[in-house]
Coordinates of C-alpha atoms and ligand atoms in Angstrom, one line a residue:
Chain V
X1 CA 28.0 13.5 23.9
X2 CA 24.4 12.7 24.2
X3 CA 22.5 10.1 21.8
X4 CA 19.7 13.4 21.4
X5 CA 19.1 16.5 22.3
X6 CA 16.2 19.0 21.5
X7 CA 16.8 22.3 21.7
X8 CA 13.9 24.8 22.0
X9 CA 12.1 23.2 19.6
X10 CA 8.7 24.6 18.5
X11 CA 6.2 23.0 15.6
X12 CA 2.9 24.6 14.2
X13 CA 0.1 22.9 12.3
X14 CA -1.6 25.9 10.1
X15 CA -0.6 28.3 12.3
X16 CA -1.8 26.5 15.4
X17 CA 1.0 26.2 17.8
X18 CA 1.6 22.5 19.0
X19 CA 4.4 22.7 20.2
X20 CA 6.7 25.4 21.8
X21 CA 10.1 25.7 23.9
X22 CA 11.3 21.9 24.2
X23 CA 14.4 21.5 25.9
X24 CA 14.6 17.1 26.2
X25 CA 18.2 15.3 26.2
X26 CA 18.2 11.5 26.3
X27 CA 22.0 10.2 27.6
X28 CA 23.7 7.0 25.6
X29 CA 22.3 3.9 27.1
X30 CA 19.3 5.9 28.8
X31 CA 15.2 5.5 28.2
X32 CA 13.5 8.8 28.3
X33 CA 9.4 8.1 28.9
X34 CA 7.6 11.0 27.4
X35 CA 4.0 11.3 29.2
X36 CA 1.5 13.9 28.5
X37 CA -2.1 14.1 28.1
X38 CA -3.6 13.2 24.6
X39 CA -3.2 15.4 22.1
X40 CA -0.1 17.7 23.3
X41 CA 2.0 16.8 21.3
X42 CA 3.7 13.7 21.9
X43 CA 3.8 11.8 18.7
X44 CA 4.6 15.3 16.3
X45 CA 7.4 15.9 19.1
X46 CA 9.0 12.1 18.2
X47 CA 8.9 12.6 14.6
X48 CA 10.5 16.0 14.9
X49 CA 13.4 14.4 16.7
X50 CA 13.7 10.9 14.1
X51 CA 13.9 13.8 11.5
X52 CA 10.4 13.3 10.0
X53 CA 9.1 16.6 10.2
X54 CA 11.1 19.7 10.5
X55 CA 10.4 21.9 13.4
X56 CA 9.8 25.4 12.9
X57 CA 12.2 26.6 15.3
X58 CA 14.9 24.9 17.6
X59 CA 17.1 22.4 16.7
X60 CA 17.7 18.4 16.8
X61 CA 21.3 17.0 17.2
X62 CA 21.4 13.6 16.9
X63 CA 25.0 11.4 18.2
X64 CA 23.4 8.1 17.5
X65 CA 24.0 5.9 14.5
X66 CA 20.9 4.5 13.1
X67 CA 17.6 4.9 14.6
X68 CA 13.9 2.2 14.2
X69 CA 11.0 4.0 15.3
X70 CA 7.7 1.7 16.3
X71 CA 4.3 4.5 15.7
X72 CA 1.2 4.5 17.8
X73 CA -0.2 2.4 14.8
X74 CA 2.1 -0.6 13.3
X75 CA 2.6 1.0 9.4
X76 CA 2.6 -2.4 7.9
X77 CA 2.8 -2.9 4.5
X78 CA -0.6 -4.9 3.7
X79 CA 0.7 -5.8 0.3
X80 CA 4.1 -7.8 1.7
X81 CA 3.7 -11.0 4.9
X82 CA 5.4 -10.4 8.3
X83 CA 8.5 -11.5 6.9
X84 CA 8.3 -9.1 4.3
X85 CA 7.6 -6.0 6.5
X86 CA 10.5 -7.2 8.7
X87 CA 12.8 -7.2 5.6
X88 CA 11.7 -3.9 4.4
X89 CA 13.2 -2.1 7.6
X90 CA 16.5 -4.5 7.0
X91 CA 16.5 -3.7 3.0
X92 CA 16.7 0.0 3.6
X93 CA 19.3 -0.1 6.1
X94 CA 21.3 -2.3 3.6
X95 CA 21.8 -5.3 5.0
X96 CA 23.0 -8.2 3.3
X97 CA 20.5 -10.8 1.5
X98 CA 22.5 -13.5 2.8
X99 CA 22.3 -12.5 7.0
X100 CA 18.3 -11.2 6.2
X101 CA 16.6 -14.0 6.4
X102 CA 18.3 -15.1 9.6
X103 CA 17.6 -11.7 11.5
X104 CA 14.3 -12.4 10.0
X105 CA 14.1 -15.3 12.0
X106 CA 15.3 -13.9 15.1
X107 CA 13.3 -10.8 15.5
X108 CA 10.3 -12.9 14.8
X109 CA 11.3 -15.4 18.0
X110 CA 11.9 -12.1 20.4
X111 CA 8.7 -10.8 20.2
X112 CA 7.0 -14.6 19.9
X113 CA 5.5 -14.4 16.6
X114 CA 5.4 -18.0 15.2
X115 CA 7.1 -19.3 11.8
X116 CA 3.9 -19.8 10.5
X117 CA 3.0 -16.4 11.0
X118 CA 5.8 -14.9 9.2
X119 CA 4.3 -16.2 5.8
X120 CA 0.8 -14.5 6.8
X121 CA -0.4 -11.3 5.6
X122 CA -0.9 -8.0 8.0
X123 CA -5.0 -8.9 7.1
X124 CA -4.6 -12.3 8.4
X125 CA -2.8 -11.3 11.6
X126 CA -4.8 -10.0 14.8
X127 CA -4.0 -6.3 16.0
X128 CA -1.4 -7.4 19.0
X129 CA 0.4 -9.6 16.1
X130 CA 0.2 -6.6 13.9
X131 CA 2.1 -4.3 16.8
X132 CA 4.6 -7.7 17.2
X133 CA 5.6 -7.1 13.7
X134 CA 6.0 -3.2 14.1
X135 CA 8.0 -4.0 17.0
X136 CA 10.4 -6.4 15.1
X137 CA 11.1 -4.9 11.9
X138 CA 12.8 -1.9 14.5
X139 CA 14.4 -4.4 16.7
X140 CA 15.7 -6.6 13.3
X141 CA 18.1 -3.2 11.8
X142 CA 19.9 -3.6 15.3
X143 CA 19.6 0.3 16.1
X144 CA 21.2 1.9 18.5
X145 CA 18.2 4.7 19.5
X146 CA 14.5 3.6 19.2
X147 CA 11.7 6.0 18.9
X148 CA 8.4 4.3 21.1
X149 CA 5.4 6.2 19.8
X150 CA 3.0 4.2 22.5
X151 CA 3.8 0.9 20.8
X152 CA 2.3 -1.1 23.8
X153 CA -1.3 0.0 23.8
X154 CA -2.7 -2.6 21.5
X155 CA -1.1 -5.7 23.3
X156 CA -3.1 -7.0 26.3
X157 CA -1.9 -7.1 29.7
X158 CA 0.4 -10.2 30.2
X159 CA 2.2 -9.7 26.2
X160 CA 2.8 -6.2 27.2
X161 CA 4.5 -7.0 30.0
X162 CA 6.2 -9.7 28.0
X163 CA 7.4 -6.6 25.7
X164 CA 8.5 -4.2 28.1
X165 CA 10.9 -6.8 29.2
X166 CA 12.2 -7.4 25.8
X167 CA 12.9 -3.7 26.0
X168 CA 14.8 -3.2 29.0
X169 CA 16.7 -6.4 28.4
X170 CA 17.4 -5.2 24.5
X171 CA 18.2 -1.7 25.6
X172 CA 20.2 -3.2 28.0
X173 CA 22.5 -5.7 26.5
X174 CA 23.1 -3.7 23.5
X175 CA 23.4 0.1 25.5
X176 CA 20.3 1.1 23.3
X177 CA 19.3 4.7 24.0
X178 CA 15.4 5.4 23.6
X179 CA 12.5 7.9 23.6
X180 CA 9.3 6.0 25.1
X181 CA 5.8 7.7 24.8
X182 CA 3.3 6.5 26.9
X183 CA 0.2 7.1 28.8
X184 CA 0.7 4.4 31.3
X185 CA 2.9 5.7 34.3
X186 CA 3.3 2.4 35.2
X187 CA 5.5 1.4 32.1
X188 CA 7.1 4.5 32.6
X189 CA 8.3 3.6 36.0
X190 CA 9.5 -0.2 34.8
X191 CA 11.1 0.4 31.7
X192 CA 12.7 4.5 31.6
X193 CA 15.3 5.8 33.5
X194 CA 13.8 9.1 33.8
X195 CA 10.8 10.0 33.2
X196 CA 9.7 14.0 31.6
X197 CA 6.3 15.5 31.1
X198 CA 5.0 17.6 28.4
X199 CA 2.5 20.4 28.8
X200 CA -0.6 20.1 28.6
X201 CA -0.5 22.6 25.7
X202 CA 2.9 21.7 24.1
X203 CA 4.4 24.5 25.9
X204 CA 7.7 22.7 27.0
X205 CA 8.6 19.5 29.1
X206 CA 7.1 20.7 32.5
X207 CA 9.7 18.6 34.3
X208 CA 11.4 15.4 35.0
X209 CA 11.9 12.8 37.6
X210 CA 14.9 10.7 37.9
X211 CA 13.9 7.0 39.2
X212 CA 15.8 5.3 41.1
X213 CA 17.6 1.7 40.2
X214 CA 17.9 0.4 36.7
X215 CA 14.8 -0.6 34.8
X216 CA 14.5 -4.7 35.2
X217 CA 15.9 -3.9 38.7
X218 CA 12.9 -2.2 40.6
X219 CA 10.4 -4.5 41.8
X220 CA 6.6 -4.5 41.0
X221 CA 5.8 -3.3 44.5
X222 CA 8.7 -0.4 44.1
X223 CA 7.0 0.5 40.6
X224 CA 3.2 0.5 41.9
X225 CA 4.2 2.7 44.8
X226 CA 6.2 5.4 42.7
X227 CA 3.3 5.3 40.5
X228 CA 1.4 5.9 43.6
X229 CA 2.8 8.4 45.0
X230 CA 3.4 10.1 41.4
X231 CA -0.7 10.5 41.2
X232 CA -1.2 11.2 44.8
X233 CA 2.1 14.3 46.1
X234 CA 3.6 15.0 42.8
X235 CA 2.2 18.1 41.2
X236 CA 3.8 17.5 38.0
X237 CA 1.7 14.6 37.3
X238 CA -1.8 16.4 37.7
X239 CA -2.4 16.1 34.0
X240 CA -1.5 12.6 33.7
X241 CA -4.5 11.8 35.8
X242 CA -7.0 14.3 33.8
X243 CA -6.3 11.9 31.4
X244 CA -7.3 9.0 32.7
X245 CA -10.6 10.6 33.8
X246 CA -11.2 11.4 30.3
X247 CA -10.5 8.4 29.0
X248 CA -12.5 6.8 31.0
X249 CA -15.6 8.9 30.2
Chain Z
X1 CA 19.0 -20.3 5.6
X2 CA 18.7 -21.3 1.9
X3 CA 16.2 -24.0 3.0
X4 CA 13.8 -21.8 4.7
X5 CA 13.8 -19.9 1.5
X6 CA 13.4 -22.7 -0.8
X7 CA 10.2 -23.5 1.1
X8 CA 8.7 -20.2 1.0
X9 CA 9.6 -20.5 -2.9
X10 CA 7.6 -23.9 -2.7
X11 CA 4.5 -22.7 -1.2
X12 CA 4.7 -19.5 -3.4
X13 CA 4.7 -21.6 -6.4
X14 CA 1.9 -24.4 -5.1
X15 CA -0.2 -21.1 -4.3
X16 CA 0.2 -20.2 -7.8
X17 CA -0.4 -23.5 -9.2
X18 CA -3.6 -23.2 -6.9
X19 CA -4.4 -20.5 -8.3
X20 CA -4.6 -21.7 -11.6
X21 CA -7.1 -24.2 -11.2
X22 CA -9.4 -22.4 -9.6
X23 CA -9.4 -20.3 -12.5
X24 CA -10.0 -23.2 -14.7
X25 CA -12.7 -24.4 -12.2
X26 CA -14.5 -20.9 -12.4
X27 CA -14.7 -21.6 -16.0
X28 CA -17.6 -23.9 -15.6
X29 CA -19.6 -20.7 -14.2
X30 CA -18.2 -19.1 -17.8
X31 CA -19.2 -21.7 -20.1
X32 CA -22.7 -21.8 -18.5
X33 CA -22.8 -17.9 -19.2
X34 CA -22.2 -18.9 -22.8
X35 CA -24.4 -21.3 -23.0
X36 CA -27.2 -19.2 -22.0
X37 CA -26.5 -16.6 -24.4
X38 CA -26.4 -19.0 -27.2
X39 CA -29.8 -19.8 -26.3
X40 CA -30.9 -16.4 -26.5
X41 CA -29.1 -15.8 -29.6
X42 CA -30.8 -19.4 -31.2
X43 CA -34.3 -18.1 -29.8
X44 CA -33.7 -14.5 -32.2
X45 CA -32.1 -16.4 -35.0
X46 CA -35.2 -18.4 -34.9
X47 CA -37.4 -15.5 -34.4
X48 CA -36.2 -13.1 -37.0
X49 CA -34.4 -15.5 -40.2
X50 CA -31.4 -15.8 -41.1
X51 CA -30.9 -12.8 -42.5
X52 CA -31.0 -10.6 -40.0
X53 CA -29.1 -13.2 -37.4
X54 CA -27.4 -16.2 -38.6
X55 CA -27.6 -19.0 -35.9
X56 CA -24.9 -19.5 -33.4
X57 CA -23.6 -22.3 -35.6
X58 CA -23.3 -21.1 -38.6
X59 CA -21.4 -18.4 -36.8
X60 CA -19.1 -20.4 -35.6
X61 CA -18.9 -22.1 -39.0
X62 CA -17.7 -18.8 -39.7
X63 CA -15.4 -18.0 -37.8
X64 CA -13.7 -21.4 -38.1
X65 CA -13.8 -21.0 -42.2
X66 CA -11.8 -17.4 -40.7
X67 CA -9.6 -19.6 -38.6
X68 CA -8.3 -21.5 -41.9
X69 CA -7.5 -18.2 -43.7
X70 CA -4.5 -17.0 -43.5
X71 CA -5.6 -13.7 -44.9
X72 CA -8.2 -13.5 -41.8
X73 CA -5.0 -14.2 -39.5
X74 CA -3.5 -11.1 -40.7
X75 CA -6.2 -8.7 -40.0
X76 CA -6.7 -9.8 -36.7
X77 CA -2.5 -9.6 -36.0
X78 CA -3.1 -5.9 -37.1
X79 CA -6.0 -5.2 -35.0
X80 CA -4.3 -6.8 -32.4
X81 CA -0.9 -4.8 -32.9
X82 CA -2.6 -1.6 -33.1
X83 CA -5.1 -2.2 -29.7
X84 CA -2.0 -3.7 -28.1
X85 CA 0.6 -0.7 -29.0
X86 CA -1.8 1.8 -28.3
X87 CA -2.5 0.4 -25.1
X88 CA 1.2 0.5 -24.1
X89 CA 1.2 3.9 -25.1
X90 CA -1.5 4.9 -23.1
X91 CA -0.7 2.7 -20.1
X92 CA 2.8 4.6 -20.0
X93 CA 2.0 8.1 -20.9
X94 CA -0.6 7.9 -18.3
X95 CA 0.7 6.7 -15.6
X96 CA 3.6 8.9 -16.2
X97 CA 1.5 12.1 -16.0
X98 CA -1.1 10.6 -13.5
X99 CA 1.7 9.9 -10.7
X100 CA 3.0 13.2 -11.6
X101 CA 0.0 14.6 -10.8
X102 CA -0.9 13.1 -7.8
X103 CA 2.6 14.8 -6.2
X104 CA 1.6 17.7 -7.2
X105 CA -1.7 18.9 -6.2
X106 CA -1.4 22.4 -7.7
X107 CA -0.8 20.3 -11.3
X108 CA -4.0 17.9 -10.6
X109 CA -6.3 20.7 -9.4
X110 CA -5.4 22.1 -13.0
X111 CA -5.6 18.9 -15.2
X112 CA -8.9 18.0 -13.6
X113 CA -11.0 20.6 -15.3
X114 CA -8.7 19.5 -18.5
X115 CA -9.8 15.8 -18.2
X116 CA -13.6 16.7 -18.1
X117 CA -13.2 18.6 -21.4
X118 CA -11.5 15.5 -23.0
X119 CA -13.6 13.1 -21.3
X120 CA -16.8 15.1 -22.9
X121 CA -15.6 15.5 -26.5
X122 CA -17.0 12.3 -28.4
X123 CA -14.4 9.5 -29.6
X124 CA -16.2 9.6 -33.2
X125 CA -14.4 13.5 -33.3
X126 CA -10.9 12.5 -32.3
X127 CA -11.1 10.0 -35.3
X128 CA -12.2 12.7 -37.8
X129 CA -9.6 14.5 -36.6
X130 CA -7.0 11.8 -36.4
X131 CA -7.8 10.7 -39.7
X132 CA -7.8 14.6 -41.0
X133 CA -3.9 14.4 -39.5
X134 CA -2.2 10.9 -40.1
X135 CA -4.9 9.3 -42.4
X136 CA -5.5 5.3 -42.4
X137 CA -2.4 4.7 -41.0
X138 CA -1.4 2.6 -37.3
X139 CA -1.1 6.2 -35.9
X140 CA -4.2 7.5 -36.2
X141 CA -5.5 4.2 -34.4
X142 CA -3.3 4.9 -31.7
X143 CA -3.7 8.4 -31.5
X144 CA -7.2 7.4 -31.0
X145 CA -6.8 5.0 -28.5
X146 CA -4.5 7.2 -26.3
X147 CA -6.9 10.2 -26.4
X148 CA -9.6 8.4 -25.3
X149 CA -8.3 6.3 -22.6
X150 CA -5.9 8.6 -21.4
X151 CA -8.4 10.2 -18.8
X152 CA -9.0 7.2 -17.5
X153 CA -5.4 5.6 -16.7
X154 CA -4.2 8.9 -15.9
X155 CA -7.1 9.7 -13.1
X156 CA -6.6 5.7 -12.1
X157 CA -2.6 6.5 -11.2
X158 CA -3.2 9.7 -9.9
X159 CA -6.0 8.8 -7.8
X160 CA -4.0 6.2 -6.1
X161 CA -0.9 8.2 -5.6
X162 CA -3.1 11.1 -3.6
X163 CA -5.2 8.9 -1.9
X164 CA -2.1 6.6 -0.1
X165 CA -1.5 6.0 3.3
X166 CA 0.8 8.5 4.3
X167 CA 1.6 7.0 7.2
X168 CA 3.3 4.3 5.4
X169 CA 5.5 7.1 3.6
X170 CA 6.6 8.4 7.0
X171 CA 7.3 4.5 8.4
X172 CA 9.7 3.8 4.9
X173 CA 11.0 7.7 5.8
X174 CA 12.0 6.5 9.9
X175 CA 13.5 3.4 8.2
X176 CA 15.7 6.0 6.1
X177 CA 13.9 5.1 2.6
X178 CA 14.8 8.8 0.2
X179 CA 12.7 9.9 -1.9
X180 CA 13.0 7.8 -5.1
X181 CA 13.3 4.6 -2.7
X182 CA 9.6 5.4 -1.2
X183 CA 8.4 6.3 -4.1
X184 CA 9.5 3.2 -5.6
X185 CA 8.5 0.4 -2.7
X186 CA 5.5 2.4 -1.3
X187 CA 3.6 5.1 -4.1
X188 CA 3.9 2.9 -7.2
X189 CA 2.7 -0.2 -5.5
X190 CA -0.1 1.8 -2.9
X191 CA -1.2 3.5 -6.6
X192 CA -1.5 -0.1 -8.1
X193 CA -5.3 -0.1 -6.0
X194 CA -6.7 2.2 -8.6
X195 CA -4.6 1.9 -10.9
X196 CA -5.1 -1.4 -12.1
X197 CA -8.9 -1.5 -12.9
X198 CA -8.2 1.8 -14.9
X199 CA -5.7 -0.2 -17.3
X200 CA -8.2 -2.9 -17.5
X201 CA -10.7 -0.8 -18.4
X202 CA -8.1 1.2 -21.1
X203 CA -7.6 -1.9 -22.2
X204 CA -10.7 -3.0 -23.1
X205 CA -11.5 0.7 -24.7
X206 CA -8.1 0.3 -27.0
X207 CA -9.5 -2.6 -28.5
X208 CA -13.2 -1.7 -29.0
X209 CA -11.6 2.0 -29.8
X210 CA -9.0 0.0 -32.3
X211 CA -12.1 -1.7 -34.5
X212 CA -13.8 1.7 -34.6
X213 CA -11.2 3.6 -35.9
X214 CA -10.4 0.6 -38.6
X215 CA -13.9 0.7 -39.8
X216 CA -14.3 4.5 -39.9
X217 CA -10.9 5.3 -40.6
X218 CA -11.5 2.4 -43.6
X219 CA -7.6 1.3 -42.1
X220 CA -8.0 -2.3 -42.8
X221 CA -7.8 -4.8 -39.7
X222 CA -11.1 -6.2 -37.8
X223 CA -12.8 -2.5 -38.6
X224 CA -11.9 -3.2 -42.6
X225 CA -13.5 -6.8 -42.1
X226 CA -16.4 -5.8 -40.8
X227 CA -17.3 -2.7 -43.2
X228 CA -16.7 -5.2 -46.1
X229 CA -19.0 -7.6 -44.3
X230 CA -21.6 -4.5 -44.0
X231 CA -21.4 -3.7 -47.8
X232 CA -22.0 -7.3 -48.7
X233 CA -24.9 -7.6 -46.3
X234 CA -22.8 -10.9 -45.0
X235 CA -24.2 -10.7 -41.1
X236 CA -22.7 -14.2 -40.8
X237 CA -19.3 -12.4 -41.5
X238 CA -19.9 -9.6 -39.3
X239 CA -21.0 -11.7 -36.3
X240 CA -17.8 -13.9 -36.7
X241 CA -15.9 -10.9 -37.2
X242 CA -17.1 -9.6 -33.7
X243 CA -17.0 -13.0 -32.2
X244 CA -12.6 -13.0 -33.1
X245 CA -12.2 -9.1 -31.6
X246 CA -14.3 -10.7 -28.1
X247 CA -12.5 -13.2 -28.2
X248 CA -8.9 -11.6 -28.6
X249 CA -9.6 -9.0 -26.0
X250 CA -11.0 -12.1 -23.7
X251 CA -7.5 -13.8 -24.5
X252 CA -5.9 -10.4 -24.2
X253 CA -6.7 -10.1 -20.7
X254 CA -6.5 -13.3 -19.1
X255 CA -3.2 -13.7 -20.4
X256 CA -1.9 -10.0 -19.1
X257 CA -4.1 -8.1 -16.7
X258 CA -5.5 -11.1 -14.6
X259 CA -2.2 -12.8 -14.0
X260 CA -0.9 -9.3 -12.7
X261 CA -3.5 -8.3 -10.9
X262 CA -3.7 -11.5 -9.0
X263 CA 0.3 -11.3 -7.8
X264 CA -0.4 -7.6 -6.8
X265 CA -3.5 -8.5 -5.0
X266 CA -2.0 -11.7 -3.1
X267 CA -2.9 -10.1 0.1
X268 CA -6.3 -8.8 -0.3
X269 CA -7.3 -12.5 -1.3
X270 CA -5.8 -13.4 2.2
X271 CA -8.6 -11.1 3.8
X272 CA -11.5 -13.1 2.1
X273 CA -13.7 -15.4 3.8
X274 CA -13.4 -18.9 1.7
X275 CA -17.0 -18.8 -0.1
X276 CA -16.0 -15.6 -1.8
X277 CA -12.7 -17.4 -3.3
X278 CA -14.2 -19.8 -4.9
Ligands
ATP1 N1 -1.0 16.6 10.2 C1 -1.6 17.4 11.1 N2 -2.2 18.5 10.7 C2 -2.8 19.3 11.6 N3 -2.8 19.1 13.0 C3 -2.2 18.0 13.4 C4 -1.6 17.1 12.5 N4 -1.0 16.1 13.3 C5 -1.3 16.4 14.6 N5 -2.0 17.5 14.7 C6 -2.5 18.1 15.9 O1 -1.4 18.3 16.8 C7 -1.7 18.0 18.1 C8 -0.7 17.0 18.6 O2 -0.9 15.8 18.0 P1 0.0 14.5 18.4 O3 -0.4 13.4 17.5 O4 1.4 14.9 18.4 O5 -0.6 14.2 19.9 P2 -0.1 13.1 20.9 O6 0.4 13.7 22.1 O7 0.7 12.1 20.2 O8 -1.5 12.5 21.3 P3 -1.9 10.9 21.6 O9 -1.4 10.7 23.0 O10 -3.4 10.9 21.6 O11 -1.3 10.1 20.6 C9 -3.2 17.5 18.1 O12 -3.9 18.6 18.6 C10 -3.5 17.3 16.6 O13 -4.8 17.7 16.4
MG2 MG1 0.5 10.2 19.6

């Protein structure tokens, strides 16, 4: 039984093919990295699998119980404080009043927002706070699958860091499955098990590597020469590094 | 943790409290206003007699001499009644259709060339024909009222429902909110942005609309008053008169729309730099 599977899904934006032929499985307990250059797809593909939008063709089997999903951009309510946007996601997945407030409290202390901060307003909050929020409303419902749409990109170098290792060691104490889009290879290699590339075009997951060890159990130097040699022998990754070329232009 | 909420209760209700007296405080700034425009109003009065404006005393005079009849009590209640019911009406029946609407584009792309036809037909007709159909009754006041502020609530509530963030839809959708749910926690309240200065606004129209239809409608209240005070020549009645319908749509709306709108709009007073607060 796997926690997802796609099955040759395919997803068109007014007649504009986005997406075509994905075949992706993510095991119980695994992190999948999706990587990809901007624009092929990435983001539409993770909202076809949480069930957001219906693909056109293929199918989505889900064998998880409840999933949190954390988008490119945090999707805070401006109206409602961080305490209130972290007890929206725990309202709708019906959890008591009484046990709220205290996984209020604790999401807020994993991703190191402060008490004070919890009474602020999304306005009064700086982006990376914004994105800390984001990232505990979906850790507060206890899930066991997390969508990542590239939750990390807003958080500067040493907090992101800070987060990725809040993810392995959530996904790993609580056998967490997860999808993890990203641009950064690098937080591919220290966070996923497996790694799997989508077309440039959307036309199916070009292929995957396996990587070796657990994440939290590969050292910096092991990660920095996989990414290395990723960019350098590995044809599959060509695209990832027209990306960064563009990006950088 | 009851005592974490219990402080969160206490710094919601010391916000409020905060709230209030910077209210009051702003009313310096509001009596000033007046002030001024008493001055003008003195300057005419002396300018032009008596006759053709009473002073700004003799006004008040007035509309004190009002205050001690109970007669004068009663008309206003009815004015009041009638602006405030028709109001209601609108405010519902609006934002019913509005939100409606704004789901359905295929239904808003039809209503909008509607809403320009009733926004260009002149109040002054729906009360000749409001008064051809329920005479100088409370319904053709309201009937009034909700034809010609209807536009206006309705494009507020539809205008907020199409123009929401979408994005926050799909968020409450990932969290597994249904349809009813989202609508609920994230369309009503996202649709409150435009929403709210359209009631304002409706509100103000019901009662100007209200004294209107009174006088031309000859329906008694505030409109009755001051047609009475136009065939008697009495322009110190007629000002006070005009001075009590201010002031009850003044009361009107500090008392209902700005408390409201204030506890929707906690958060965008959060984004302000302090000199615009106060
Ligand atoms: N609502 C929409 N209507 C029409 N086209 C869309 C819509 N959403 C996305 N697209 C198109 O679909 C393609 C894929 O978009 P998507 O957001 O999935 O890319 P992505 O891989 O997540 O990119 P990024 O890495 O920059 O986030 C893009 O070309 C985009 O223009
Ligand atoms: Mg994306």
């Amino acid at each position: 039984m796997t926690a997802l599977t796609l099955d040759g899904v395919g997803h068109a934006y007014l007649g504009r093919t986005i997406l075509e032929d994905i075949d992706l499985a993510v095991a119980p307990g695994e992190i999948v990295a999706l990587v990809g250059p901007s624009g092929c797809g990435k983001s539409t593909l993770a909202h076809i699998a949480a069930g957001l939008t219906n693909p056109r063709t293929g199918r989505v089997r889900r064998g998880y119980a409840r999933h949190a999903m954390i988008f490119q951009d945090p999707a805070l309510l401006p109206w409602a404080t961080t305490a209130g946007n972290i007890d929206y996601g725990l309202r709708l997945a019906g959890v008591s009043r009484r046990t709220r407030s205290a996984r209020i409290a604790k999401a807020a202390v994993q991703v190191a927002l402060e008490p004070e901060d919890l009474q602020k307003f999304p306005v009064e909050l700086s982006g990376g706070m914004r994105q800390r929020t984001a990232i505990a409303r979906a850790l507060a419902i206890e899930p066991d699958f997390i969508f990542f749409d590239e939750p990390f990109t807003a958080l500067d170098v040493a907090l992101r860091r800070r987060m990725q290792d809040l993810v392995i060691a959530t996904c790993a104490a609580g056998r967490i499955s997860g999808l993890f889009i990203t641009h950064d290879l690098s937080e591919a290699a220290r966070l996923a098990h497996r790694v799997a590339v989508l077309d440039t075009r959307g036309q199916g997951i070009l292929g995957e590597r396996l990587l070796a060890g657990a994440p939290g159990h590969r050292s910096d130097k092991a990660v920095f020469a996989w990414v290395q040699a990723a960019l350098r022998q590995d044809p599959l990754f060509r695209h990832i590094h027209d990306v960064d070329e563009r990006q950088i232009a | 943790m009851p005592s974490a909420t219990r402080r969160s209760l206490l710094h919601r209700l010391a916000e409020r409290a905060g709230r209030v007296l910077a209210f009051l405080w702003s009313g310096w700034a509001g009596l000033a206003a007046l002030c001024l425009l008493a001055a003008a109003w003195q300057a005419g009065h002396e300018a032009y007699g008596p006759f053709i404006l009473t002073s700004p005393l003799d006004t008040v005079a007035a509309v004190a001499a009002l205050a001690s009849d109970p007669e004068a009590w009663a008309i206003g209640a009815l004015t009041l009644q009638r602006a405030i019911t028709g109001f209601v009406l609108v405010a519902a029946a609006g934002t019913a259709l509005g939100v409606m609407a704004g789901y359905s584009p295929a239904t808003l792309r039809l209503t909008g060339p509607l809403i320009t036809v009733l926004m260009g037909v002149p109040p002054i007709a729906w009360i000749v024909l409001a008064m051809i159909w329920f005479g100088g009754s409370d319904a053709t006041v309201r009937t009034v009222i909700l034809i010609s502020a209807l536009p206006v609530v309705f494009m507020g509530a539809a205008r907020g429902i199409t123009t929401r963030d979408r994005g926050l839809d799909r968020m409450a959708e990932a969290f597994g909110a249904g349809p009813v749910q989202r609508f609920l926690t994230i369309g009503l309240r996202q649709s409150t942005t435009t929403l709210f200065p359209a009631l304002a606004l409706a509100l103000g129209t019901a009662f100007k609309v209200a004294v209107m239809a009174e006088l031309l409608a000859n329906a008694g209240g505030i409109g009755g008053a001051l047609a009475d005070a136009r065939i008697n020549l009495d322009i110190a009645q007629a000002l006070a008169w005009v001075t009590v319908s201010v002031a009850l749509l003044i009361s009107v709306e500090y008392t209902l729309v700005h408390p409201a709108k204030a506890e929707v709009d906690r958060w965008r007073r959060a984004a302000q730099p302090w000199g615009v607060k106060r």
